[in-house]
PDB file of C-alpha atoms and ligand atoms in Angstrom:
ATOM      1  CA  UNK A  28      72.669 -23.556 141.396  1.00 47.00           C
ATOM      2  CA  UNK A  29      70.808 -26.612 140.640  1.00 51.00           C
ATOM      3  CA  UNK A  30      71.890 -29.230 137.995  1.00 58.00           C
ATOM      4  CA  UNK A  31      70.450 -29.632 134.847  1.00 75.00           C
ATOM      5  CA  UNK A  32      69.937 -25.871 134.659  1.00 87.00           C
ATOM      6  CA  UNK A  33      67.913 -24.664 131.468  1.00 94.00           C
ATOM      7  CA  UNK A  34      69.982 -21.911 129.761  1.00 97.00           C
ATOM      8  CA  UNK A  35      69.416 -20.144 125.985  1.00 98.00           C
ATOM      9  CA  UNK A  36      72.041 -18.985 123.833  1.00 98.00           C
ATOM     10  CA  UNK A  37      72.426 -17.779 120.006  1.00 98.00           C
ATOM     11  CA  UNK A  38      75.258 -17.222 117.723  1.00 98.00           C
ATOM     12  CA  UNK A  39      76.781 -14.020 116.818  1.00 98.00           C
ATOM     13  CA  UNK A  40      74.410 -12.495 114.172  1.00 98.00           C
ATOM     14  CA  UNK A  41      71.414 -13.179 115.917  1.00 98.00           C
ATOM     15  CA  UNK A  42      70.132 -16.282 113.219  1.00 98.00           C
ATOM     16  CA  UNK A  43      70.331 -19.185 115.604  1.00 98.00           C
ATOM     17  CA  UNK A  44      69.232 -19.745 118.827  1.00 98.00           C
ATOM     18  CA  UNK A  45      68.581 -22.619 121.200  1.00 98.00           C
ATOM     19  CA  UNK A  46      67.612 -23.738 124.820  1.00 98.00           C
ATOM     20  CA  UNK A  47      69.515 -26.444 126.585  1.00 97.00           C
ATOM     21  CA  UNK A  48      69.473 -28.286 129.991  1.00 96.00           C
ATOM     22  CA  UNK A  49      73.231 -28.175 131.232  1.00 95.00           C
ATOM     23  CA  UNK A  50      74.847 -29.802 133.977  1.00 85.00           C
ATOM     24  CA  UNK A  51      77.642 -27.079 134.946  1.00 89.00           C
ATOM     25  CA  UNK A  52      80.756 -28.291 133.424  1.00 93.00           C
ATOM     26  CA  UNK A  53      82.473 -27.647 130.077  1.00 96.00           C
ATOM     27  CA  UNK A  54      85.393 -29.809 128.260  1.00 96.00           C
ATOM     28  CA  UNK A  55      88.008 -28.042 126.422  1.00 97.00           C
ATOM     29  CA  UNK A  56      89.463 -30.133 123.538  1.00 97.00           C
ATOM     30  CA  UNK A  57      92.272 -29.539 121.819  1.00 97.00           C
ATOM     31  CA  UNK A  58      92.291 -32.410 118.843  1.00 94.00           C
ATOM     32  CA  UNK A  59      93.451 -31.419 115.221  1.00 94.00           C
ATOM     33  CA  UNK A  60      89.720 -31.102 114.198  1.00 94.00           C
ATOM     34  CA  UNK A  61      88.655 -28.601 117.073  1.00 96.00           C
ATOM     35  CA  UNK A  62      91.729 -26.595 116.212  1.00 96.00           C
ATOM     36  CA  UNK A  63      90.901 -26.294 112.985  1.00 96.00           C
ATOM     37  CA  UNK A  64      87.034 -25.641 113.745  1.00 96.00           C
ATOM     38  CA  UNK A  65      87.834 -23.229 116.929  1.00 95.00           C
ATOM     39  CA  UNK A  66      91.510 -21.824 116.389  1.00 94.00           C
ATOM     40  CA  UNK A  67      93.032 -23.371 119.338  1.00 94.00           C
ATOM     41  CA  UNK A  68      90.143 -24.914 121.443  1.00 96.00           C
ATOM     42  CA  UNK A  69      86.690 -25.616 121.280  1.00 97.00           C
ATOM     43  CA  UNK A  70      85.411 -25.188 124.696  1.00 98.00           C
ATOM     44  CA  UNK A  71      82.332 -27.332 124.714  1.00 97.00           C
ATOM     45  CA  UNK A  72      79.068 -27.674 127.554  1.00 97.00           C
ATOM     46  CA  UNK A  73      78.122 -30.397 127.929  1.00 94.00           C
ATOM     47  CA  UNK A  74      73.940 -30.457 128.049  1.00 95.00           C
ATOM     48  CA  UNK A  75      71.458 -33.241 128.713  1.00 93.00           C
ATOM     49  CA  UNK A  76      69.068 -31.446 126.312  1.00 95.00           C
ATOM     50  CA  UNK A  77      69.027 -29.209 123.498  1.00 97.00           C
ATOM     51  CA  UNK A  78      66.785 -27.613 120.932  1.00 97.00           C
ATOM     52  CA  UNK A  79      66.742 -25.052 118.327  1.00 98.00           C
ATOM     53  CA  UNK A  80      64.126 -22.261 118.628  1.00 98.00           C
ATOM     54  CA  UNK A  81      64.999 -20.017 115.946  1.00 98.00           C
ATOM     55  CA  UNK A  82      67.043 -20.348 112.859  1.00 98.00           C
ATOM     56  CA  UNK A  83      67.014 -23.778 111.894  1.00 97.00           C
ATOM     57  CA  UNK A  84      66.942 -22.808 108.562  1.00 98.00           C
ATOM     58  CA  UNK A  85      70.195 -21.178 109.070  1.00 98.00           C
ATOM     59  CA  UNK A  86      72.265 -23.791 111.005  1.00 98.00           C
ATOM     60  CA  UNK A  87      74.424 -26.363 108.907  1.00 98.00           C
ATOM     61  CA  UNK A  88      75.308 -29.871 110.512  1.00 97.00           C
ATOM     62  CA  UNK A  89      78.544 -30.592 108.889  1.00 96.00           C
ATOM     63  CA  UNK A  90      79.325 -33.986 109.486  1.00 95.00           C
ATOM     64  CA  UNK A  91      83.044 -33.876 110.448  1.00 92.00           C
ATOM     65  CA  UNK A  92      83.897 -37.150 111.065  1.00 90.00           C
ATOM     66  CA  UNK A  93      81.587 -40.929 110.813  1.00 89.00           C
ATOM     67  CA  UNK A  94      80.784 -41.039 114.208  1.00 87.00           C
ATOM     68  CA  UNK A  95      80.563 -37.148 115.332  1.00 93.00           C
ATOM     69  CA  UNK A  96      78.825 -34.021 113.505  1.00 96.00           C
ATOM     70  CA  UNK A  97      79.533 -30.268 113.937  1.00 98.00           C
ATOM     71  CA  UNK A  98      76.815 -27.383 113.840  1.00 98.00           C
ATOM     72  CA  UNK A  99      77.178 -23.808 112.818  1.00 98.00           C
ATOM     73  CA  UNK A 100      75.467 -20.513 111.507  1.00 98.00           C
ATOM     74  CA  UNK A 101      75.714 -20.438 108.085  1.00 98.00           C
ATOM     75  CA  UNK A 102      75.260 -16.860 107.843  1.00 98.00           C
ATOM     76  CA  UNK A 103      78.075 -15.774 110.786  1.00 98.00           C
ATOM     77  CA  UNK A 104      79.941 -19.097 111.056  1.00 98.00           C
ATOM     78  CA  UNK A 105      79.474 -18.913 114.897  1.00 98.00           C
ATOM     79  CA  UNK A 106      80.230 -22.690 116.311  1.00 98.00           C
ATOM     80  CA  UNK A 107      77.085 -23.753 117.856  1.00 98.00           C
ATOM     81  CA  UNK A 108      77.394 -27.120 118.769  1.00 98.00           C
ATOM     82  CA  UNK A 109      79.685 -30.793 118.391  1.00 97.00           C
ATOM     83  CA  UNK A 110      77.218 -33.945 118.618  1.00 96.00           C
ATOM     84  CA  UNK A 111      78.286 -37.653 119.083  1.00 91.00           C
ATOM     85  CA  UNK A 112      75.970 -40.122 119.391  1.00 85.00           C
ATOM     86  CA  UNK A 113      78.680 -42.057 121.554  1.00 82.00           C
ATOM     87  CA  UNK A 114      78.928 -39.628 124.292  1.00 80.00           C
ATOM     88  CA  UNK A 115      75.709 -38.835 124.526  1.00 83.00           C
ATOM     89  CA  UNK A 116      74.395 -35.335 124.300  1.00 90.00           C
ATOM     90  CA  UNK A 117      75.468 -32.525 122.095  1.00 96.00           C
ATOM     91  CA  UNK A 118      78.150 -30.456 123.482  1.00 97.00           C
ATOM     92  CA  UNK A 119      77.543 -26.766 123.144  1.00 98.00           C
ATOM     93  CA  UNK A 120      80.042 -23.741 122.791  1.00 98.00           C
ATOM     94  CA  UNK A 121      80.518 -22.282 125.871  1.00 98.00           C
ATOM     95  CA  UNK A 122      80.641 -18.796 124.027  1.00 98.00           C
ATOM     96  CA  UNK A 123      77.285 -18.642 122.755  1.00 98.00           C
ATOM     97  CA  UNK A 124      75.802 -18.908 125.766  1.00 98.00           C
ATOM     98  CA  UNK A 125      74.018 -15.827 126.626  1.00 98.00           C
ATOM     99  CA  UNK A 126      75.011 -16.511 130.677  1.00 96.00           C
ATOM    100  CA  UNK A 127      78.377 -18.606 131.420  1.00 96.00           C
ATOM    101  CA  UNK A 128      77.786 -17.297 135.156  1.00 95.00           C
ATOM    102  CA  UNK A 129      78.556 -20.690 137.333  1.00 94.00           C
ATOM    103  CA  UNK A 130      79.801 -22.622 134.131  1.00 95.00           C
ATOM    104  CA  UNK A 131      83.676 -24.201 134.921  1.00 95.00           C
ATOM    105  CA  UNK A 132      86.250 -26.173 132.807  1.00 97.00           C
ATOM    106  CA  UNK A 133      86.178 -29.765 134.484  1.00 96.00           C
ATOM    107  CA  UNK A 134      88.497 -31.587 131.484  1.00 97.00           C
ATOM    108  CA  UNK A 135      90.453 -31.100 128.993  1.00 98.00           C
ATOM    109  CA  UNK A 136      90.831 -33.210 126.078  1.00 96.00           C
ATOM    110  CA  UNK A 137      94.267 -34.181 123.661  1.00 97.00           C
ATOM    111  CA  UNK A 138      96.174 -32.150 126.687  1.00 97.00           C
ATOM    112  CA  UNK A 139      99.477 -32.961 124.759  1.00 96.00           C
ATOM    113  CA  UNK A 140      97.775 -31.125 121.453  1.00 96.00           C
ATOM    114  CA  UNK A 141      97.577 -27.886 123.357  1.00 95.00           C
ATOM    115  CA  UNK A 142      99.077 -24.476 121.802  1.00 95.00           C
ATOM    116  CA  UNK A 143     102.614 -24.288 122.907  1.00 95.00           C
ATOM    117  CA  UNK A 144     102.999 -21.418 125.682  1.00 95.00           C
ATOM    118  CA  UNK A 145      99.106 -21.673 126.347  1.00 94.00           C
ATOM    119  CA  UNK A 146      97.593 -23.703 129.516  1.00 94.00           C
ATOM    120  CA  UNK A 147      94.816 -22.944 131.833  1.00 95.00           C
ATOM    121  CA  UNK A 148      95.753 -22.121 135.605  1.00 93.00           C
ATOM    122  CA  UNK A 149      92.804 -24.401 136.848  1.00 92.00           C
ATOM    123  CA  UNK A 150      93.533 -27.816 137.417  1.00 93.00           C
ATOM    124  CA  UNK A 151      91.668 -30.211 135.807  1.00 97.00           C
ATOM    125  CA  UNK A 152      91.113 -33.776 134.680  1.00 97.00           C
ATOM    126  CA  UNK A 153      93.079 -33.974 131.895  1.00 97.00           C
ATOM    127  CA  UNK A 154      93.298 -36.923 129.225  1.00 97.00           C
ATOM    128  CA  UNK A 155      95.679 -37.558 126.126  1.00 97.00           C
ATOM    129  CA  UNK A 156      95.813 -38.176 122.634  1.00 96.00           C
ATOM    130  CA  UNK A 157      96.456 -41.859 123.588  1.00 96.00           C
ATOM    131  CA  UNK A 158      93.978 -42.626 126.316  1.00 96.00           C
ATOM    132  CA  UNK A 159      91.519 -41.401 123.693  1.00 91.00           C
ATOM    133  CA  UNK A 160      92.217 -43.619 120.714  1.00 90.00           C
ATOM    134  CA  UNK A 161      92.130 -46.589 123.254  1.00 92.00           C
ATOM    135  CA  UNK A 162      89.030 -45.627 124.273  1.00 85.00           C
ATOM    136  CA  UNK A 163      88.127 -45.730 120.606  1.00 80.00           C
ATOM    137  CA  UNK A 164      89.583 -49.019 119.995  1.00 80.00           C
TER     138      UNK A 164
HETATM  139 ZN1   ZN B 227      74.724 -16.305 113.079  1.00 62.35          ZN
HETATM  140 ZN1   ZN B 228      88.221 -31.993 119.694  1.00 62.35          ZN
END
């Protein structure tokens, strides 16, 4: 597979869909706000580009925070994507891809904010609640 792969996706009900350029890995995060957005973890792509080709109409950018904003269908809810202009491009759910085929978790994010009883069995970079605010700061 090369890198920088073009792949489409779409939420649940069909509304929204997009095209992106993706480079193979996804981040799982496990802060307060993807918990509340995502149940447990947003699982997130990360992709180099991205655009809406249907439905743009239907998507609400919610801005969740003053540095990052969060995208969904407004008519399924289905998470589409998490954008902050910090880290560069938008990072996409890995669900709403129509083909995770060759996709893999390479970090995960606030590992000590994880559901109790619930850890992946691949072994990844993993970086804390901590490392993250300094990186903030
Ligand atoms: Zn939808
Ligand atoms: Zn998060």
């Amino acid at each position: 597979m090369s890198s920088d792969e073009q792949r489409t996706g779409r939420c649940m009900c069909g509304a929204v869909a997009y095209r992106a350029k993706v480079s193979g890995r996804f981040a799982a995060c496990y802060c307060k706000m993807c918990q509340r957005w995502s149940a447990g973890t947003f699982m997130g792509v990360h992709t180099t580009e991205f655009e809406i080709t249907q439905g743009e109409d239907a998507l609400t950018v919610f801005d969740s925070s003053s540095w990052a904003s969060r995208a969904f269908c407004s008519v399924c809810g289905s998470n589409i994507y998490y954008f902050a202009e910090k880290f560069g491009g938008k990072s996409v759910a890995l669900g709403s891809f129509d083909d995770t085929t060759g996709l893999a978790v390479s970090v995960q994010y606030f590992i000590d904010g994880k559901p109790e009883g619930f850890s992946l069995a691949e072994s990844t970079k993993t970086v804390t609640t901590a490392e993250i605010e300094a990186m903030l700061s």
